[in-house]
Short mmCIF file of C-alpha atoms and ligand atoms in Angstrom, two decimals:
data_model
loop_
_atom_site.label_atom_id
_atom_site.label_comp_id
_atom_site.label_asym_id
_atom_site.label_seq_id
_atom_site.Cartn_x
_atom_site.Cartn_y
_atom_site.Cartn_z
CA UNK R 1 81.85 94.25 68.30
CA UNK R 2 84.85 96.36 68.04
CA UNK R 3 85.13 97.95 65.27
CA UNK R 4 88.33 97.64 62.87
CA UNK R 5 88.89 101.17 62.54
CA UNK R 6 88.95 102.86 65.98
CA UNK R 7 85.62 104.02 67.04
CA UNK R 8 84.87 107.91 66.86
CA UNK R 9 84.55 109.23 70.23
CA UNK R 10 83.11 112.28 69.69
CA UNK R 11 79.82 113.26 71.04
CA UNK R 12 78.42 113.97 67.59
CA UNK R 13 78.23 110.65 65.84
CA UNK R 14 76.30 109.74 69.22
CA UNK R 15 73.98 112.58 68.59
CA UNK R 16 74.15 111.30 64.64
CA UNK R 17 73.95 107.27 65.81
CA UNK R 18 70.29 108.77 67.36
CA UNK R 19 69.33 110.43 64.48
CA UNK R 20 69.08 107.42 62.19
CA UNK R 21 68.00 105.18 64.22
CA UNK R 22 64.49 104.32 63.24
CA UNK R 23 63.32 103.78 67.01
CA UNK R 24 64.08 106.66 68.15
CA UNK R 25 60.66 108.24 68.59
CA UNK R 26 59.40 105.21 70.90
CA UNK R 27 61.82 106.95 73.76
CA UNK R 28 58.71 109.46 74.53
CA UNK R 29 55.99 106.86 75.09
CA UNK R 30 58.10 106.14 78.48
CA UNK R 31 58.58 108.56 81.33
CA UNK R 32 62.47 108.52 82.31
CA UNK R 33 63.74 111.27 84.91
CA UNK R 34 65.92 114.07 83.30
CA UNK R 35 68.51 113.79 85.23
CA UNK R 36 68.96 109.90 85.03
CA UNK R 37 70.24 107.57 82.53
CA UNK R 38 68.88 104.67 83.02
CA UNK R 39 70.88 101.36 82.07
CA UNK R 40 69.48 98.68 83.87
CA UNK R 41 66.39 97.96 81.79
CA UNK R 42 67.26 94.47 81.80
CA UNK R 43 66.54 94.39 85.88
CA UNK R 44 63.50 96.88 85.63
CA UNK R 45 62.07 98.47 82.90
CA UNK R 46 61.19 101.94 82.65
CA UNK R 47 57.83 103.26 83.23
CA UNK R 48 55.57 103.59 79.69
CA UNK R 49 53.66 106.92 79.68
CA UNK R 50 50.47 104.95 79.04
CA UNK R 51 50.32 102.92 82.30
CA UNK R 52 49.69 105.50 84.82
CA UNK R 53 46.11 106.65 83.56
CA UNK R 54 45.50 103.33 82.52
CA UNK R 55 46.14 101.73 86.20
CA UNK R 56 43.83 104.74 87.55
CA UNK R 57 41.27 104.15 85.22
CA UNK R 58 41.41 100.26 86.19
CA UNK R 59 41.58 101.14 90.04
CA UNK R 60 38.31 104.29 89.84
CA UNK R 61 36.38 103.04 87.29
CA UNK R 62 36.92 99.15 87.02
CA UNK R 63 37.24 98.27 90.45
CA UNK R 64 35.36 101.21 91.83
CA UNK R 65 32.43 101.30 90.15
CA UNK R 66 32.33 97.85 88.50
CA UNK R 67 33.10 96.32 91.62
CA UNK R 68 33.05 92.50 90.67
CA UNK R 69 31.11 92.67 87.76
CA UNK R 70 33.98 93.78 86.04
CA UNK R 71 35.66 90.27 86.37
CA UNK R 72 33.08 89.52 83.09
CA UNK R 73 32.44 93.39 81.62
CA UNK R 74 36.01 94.82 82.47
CA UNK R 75 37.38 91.75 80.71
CA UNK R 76 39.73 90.82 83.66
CA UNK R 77 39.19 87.13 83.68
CA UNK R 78 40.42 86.88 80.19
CA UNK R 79 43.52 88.88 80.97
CA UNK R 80 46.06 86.22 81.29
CA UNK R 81 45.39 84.73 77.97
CA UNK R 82 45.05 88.00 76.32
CA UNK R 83 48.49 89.74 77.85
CA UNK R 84 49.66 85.78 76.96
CA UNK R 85 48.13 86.12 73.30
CA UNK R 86 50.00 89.81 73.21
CA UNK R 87 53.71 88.36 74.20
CA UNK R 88 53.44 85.54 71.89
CA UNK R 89 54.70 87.09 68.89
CA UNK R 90 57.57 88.60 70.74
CA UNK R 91 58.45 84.78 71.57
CA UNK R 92 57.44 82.87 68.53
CA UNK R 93 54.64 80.90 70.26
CA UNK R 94 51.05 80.41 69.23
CA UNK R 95 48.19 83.08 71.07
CA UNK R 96 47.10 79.85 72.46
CA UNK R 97 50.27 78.60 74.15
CA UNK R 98 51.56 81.75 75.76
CA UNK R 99 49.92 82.71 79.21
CA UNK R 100 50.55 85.63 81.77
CA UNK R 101 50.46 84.34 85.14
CA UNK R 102 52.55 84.36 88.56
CA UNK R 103 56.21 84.95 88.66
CA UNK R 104 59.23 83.64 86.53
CA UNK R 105 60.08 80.99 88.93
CA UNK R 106 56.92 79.88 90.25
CA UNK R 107 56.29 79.26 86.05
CA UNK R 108 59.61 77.37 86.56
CA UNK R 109 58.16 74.99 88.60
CA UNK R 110 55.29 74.59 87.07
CA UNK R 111 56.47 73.76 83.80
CA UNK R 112 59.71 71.81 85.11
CA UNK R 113 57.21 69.46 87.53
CA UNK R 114 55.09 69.14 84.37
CA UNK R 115 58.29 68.56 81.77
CA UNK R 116 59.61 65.75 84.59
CA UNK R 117 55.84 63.97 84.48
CA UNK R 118 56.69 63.52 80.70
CA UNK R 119 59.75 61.54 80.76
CA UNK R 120 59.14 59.20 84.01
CA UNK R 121 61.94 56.91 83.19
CA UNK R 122 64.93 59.83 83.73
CA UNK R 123 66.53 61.07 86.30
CA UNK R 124 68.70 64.20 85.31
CA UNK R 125 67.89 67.57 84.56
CA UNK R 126 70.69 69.27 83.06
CA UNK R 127 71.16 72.86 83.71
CA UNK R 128 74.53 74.98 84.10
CA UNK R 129 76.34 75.95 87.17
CA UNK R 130 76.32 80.06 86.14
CA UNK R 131 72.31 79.82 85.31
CA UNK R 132 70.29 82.29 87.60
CA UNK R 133 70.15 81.14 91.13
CA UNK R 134 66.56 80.67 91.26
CA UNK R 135 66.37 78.21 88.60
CA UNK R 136 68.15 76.17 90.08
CA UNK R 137 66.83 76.58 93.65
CA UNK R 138 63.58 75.25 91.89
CA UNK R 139 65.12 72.56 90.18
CA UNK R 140 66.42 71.78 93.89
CA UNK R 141 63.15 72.27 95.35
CA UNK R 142 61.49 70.18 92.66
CA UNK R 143 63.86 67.38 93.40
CA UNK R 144 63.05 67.38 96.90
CA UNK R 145 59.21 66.93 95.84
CA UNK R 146 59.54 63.98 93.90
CA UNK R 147 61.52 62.27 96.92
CA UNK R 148 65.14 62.98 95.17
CA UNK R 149 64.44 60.56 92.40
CA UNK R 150 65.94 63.24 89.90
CA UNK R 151 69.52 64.82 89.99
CA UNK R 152 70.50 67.97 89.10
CA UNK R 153 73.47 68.04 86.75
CA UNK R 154 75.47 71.34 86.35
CA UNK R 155 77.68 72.07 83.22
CA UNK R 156 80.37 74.23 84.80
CA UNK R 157 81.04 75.53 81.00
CA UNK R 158 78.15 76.04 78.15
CA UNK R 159 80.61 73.69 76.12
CA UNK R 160 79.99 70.90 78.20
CA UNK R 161 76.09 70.83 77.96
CA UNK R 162 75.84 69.21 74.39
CA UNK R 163 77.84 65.90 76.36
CA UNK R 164 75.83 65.37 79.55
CA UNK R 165 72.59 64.90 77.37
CA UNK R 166 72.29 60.85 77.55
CA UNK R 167 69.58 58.45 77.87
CA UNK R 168 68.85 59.51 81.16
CA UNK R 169 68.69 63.12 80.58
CA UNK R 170 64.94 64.38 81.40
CA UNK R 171 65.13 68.25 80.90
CA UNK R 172 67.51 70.47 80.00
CA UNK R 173 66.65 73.79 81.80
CA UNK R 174 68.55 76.88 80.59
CA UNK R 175 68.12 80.68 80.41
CA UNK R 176 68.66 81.85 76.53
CA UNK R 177 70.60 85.26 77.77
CA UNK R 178 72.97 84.59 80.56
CA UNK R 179 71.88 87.27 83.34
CA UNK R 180 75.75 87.54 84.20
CA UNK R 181 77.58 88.20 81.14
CA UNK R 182 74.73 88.23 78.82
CA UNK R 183 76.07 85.61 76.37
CA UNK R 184 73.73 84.00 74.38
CA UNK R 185 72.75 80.31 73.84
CA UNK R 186 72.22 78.56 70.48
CA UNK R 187 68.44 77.53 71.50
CA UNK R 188 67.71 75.90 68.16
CA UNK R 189 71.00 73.80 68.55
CA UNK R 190 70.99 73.07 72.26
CA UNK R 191 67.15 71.86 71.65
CA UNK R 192 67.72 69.71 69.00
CA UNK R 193 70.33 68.38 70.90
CA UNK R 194 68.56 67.03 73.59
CA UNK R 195 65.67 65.63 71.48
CA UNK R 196 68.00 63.77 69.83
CA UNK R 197 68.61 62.12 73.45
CA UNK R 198 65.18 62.12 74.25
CA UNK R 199 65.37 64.75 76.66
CA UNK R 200 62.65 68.16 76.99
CA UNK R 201 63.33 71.91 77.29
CA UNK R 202 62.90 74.30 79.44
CA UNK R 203 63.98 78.14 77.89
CA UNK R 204 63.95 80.72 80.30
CA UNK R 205 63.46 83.71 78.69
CA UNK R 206 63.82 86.72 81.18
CA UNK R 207 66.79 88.68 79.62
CA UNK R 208 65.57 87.81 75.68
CA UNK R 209 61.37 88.54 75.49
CA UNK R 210 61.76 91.83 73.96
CA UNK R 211 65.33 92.39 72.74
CA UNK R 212 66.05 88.76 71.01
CA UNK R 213 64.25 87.94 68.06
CA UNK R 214 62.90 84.89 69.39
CA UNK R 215 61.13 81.44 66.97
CA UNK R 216 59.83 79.40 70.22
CA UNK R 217 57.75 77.08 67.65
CA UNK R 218 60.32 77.08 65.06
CA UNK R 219 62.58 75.64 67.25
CA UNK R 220 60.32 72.74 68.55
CA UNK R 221 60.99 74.51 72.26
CA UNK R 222 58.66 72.48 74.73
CA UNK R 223 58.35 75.04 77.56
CA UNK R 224 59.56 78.26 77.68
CA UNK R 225 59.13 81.05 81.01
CA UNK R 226 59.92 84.71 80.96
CA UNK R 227 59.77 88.20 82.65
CA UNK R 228 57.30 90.81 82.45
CA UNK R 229 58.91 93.63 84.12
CA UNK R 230 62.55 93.37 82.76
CA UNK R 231 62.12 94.10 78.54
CA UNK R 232 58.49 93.99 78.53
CA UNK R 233 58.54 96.80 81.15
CA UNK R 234 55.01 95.67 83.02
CA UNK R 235 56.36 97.21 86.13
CA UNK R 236 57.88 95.73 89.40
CA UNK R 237 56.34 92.23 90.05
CA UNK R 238 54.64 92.03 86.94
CA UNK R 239 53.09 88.98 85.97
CA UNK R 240 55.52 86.50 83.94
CA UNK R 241 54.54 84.62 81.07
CA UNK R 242 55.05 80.73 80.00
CA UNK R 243 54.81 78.43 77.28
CA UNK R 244 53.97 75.40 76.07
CA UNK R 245 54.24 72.92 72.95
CA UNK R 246 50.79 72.19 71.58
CA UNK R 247 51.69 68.75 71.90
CA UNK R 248 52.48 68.75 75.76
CA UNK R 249 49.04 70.92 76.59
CA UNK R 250 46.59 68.77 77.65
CA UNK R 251 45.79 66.05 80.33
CA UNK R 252 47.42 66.85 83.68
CA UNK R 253 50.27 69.03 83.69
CA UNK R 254 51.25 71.06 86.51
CA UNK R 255 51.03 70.07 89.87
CA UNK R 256 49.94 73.60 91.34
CA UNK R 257 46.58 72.34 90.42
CA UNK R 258 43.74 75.23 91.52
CA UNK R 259 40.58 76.82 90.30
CA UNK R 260 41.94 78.79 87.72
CA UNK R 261 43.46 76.29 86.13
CA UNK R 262 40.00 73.84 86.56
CA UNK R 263 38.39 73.01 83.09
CA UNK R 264 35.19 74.83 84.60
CA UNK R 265 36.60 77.28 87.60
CA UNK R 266 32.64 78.11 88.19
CA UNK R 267 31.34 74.84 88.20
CA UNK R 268 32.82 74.52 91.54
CA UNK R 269 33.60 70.78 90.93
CA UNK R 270 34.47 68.94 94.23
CA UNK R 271 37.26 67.51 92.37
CA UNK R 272 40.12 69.40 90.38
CA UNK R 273 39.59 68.31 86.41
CA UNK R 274 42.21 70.10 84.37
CA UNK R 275 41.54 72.82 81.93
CA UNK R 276 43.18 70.96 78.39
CA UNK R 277 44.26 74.35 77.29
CA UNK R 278 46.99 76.66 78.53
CA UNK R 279 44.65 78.16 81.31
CA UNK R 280 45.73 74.68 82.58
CA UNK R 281 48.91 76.91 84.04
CA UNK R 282 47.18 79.07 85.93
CA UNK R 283 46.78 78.21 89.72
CA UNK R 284 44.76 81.27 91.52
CA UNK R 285 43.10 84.80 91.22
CA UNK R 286 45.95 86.71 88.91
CA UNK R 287 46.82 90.38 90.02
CA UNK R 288 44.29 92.64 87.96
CA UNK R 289 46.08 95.70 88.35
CA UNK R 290 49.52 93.98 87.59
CA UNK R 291 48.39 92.49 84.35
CA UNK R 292 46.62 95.97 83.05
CA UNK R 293 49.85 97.55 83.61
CA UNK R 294 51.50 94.37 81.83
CA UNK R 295 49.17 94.60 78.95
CA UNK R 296 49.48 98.24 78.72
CA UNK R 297 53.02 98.18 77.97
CA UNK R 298 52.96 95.85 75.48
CA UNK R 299 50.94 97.97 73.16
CA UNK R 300 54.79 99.88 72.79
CA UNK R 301 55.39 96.86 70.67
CA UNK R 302 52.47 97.72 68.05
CA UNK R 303 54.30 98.07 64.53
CA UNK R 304 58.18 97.16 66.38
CA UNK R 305 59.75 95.18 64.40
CA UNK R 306 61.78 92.77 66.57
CA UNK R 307 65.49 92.76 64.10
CA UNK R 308 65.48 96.41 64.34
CA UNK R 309 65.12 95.95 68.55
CA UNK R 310 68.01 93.49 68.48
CA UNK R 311 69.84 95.31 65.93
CA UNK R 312 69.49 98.87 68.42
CA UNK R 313 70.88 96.48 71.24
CA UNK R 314 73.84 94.95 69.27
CA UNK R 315 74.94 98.75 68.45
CA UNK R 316 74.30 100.21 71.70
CA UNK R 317 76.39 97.20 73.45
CA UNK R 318 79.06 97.89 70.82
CA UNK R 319 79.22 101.11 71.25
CA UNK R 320 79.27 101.05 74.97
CA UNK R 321 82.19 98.49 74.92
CA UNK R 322 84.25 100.58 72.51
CA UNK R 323 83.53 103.41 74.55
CA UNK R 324 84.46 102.09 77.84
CA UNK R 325 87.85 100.39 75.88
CA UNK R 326 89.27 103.46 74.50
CA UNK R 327 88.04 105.85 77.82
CA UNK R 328 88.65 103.70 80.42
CA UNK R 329 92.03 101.92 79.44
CA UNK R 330 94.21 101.17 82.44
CA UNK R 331 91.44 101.06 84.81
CA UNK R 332 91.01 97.55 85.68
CA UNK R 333 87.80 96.89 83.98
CA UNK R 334 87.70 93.63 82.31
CA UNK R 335 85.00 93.00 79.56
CA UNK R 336 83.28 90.08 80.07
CA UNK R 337 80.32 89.65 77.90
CA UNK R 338 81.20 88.29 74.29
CA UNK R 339 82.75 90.62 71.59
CA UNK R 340 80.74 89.01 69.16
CA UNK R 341 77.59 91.00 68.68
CA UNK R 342 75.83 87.98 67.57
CA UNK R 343 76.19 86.20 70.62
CA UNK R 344 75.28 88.85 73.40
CA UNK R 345 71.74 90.06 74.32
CA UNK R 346 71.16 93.70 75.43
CA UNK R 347 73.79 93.91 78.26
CA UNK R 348 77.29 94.59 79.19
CA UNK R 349 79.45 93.19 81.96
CA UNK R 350 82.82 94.18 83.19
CA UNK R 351 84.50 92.46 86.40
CA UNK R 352 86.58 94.66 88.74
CA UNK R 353 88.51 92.87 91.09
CA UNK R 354 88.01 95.35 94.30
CA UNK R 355 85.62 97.84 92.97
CA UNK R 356 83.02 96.65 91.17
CA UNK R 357 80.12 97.40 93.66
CA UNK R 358 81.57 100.64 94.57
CA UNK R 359 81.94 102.08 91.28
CA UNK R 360 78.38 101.34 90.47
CA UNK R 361 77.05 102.82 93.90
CA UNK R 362 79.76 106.22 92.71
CA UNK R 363 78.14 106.10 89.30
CA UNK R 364 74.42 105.97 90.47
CA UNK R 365 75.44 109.09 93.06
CA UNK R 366 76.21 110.51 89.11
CA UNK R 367 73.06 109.85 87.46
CA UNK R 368 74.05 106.95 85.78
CA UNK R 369 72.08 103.86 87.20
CA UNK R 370 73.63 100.18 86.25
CA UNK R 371 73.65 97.26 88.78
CA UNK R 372 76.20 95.57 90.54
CA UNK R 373 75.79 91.04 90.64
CA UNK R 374 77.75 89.78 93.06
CA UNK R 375 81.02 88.64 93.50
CA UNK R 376 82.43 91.23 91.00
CA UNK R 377 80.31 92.09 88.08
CA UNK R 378 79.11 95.60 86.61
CA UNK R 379 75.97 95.29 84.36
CA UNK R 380 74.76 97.87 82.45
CA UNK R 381 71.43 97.09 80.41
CA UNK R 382 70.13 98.60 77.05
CA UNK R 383 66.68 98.40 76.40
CA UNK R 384 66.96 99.68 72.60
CA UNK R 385 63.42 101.08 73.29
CA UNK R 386 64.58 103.96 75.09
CA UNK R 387 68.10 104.22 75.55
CA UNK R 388 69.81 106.71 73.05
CA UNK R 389 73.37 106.72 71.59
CA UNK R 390 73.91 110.21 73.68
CA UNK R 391 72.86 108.14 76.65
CA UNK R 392 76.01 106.15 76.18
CA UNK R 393 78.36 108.48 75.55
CA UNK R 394 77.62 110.52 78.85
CA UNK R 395 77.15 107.41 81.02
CA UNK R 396 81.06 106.78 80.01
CA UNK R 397 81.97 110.20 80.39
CA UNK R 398 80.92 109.68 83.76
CA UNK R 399 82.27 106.52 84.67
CA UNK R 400 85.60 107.77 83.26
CA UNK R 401 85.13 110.16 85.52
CA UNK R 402 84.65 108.07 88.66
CA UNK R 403 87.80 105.65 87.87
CA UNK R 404 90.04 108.36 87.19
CA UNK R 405 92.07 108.84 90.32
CA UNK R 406 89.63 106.23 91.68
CA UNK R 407 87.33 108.71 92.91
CA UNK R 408 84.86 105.13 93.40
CA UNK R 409 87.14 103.89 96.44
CA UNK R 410 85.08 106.05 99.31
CA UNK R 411 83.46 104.20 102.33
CA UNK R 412 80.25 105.91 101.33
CA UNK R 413 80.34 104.04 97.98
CA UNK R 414 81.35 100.90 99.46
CA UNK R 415 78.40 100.52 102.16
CA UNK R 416 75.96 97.58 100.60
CA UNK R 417 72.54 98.05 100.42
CA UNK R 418 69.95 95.10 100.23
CA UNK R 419 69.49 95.46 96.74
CA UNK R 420 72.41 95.56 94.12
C1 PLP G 501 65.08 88.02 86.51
C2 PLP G 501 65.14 86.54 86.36
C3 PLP G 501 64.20 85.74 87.02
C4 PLP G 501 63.23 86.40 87.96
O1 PLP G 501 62.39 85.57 88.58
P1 PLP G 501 61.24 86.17 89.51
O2 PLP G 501 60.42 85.03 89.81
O3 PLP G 501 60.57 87.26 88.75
O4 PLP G 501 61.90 86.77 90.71
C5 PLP G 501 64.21 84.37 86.77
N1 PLP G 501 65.13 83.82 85.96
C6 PLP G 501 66.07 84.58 85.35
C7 PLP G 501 67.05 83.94 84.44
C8 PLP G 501 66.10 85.95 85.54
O5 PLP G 501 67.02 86.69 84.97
#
């Protein structure tokens, strides 16, 4: 939001924005580099102090000594509902509809094949054209399962969504924070929207579990996916999470249908006889390791209360954009994430219309680490955890810095990388 009177831009009400702000302590129960400020938190979070010990302590003592008795003593075959049972407040789902398991978009197809098995009669899922690509490759790849009886239908603009929910409308499939621009969606609208036409929900949740105050149940959401190593900072690859409705657990669900998910995974039943609770959306062994460093970062939420989170990431966005307005002027960058602090998550996106990738590779040569999403967009992320006020201010020092006299536009800075 910019602010009617013009925002001070000295270095001291950073340094006094950090000194109220009632999370401020939590930045020390994460281990950040000095020389790095880190604003891409949205993309990977930081590492939490705790997690280190506790991964060696799982690796030496649990699977050292334990061996595979610590499947039952160790407590690891419980770990998916309990790290499930841990994110569910964040969400606003019940302990017993939340799960840890697999990745974001295998959870995608679970819960899509399972949301499509619940409205046989329709054909369309609904989803828009700027959603992240891998929601709708699986949407694609789901269609191609069920012998291209269902149709994917894009909404070029979030406008248009409310209108392509008919009577034929199956699913509408959406991500809550846009991963571009970081706009926001009006879940408990859009939802009742397309129960109105009959249609189900699918929320994907990756850039709002743990900056968005989130009312899953509240909102009647059938199924909802997420991230564990973006907000929730479980580390690279952690295991996601999903939901689902108490009314839609039960009977057969999802179609990735192995012994983890079986009613009695020890029985060793010839046959596969679902689980009727949410362990029903598990398919295989989950990664022990993974989910100890999962569940070990969510104890950082202990006592957090989730308004003053999104209240930290409406400020720092602000902040940031009035920054990079009155420091930047004249240097090409276009805001595009909304103004409106009520409808943005915890990121900020500017296009550039030749340099965005370069100025991002110049500013992480600085210290300064954002990301770069192709064709043209800059994306800085801030994870009100551990991102300070002071933080901001230098990170636009330095990109002031790097667009004045375009000191970006090198052939060093240009060269692409495999990861952006
Ligand atoms: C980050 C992200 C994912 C990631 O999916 P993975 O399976 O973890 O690779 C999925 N959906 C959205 C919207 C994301 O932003």
């Amino acid at each position: 939001m910019t602010s009617a009177t013009p925002p001070d831009l000295s270095i001291d009400h950073a340094r006094a924005l950090d000194a109220t702000d009632p999370l401020a302590s939590l930045r020390e129960r994460f281990i950040l580099p000095a020389d790095v400020i880190y604003l891409d938190g949205n993309s990977l979070g930081a590492l939490p102090r705790a997690v280190p010990e506790r991964i060696a302590a799982t690796v030496t003592g649990e699977w050292g000594d334990g061996l595979i008795r610590s499947w039952n003593d160790a407590g690891w075959i419980e770990a998916p509902r309990r790290v499930g049972a841990r994110i569910a407040p964040l969400i606003g789902g019940g302990a017993a509809n939340v799960i840890a398991a697999d990745s974001t978009t295998v959870n995608l197809f679970k819960t899509l094949s399972a949301a499509l098995a619940l409205r046989p009669q329709r054909t369309k899922i609904i989803t828009e054209t700027r959603n992240f690509p891998t929601d709708n490759y699986i949407a694609e790849g789901v269609i191609r399962q069920t012998g291209g009886r269902h149709r994917l239908v894009h909404a070029e603009q979030a406008t248009a969504i409310a209108d392509l929910l008919d009577d034929d409308a199956a699913v509408l499939m959406l991500t809550h924070v846009n991963y571009r621009d970081g706009s926001v969606h009006d879940m408990a609208g859009l939802t009742k929207a397309a129960h109105d036409a009959g249609a189900l929900v699918i929320w994907d949740l990756a850039h709002s579990a743990g900056v968005m105050p989130l009312d899953l149940a509240g909102c009647d959401v059938d199924f909802a996916i997420g991230c564990g190593y973006k907000f929730l900072n479980g580390g690279p690859g952690a295991p996601a999470f999903l939901y689902v409705a108490p009314r839609h657990l039960g009977g057969f669900g999802q179609p990735l249908s192995g012994w983890f998910g079986h009613a009695d995974p020890f029985g060793f039943d010839p046959h596969y006889q679902p689980a009727e609770d949410i362990t029903q959306y598990l398919c295989g062994t989950p990664p022990v390791i993974s989910m100890v460093a999962l569940e070990t970062a969510l104890d950082l939420w202990d006592g957090v209360a989730m308004r003053d989170v999104n209240a930290k990431a409406r400020q720092l966005t602000g902040y940031f954009i009035d920054l990079v307005e009155a420091r930047c002027a004249g240097s090409d960058l276009t805001l595009i994430s909304p103004r409106d602090a009520a409808r943005r998550g915890a990121q900020v996106s500017f296009t550039h219309p030749t340099g965005g990738y370069a100025i991002i590779s110049a500013l992480i040569a600085d210290g300064v680490i954002g990301d770069f999403r192709a064709p043209d967009i800059l994306r800085f992320g801030f994870a009100p955890l551990y991102t300070r006020f002071v933080d901001v201010w230098h990170a636009v020092d330095r990109l002031a810095g790097i667009l004045d006299g375009r000191r970006w536009d090198r052939p060093e800075f240009h060269a692409r990388r495999k990861v952006t």
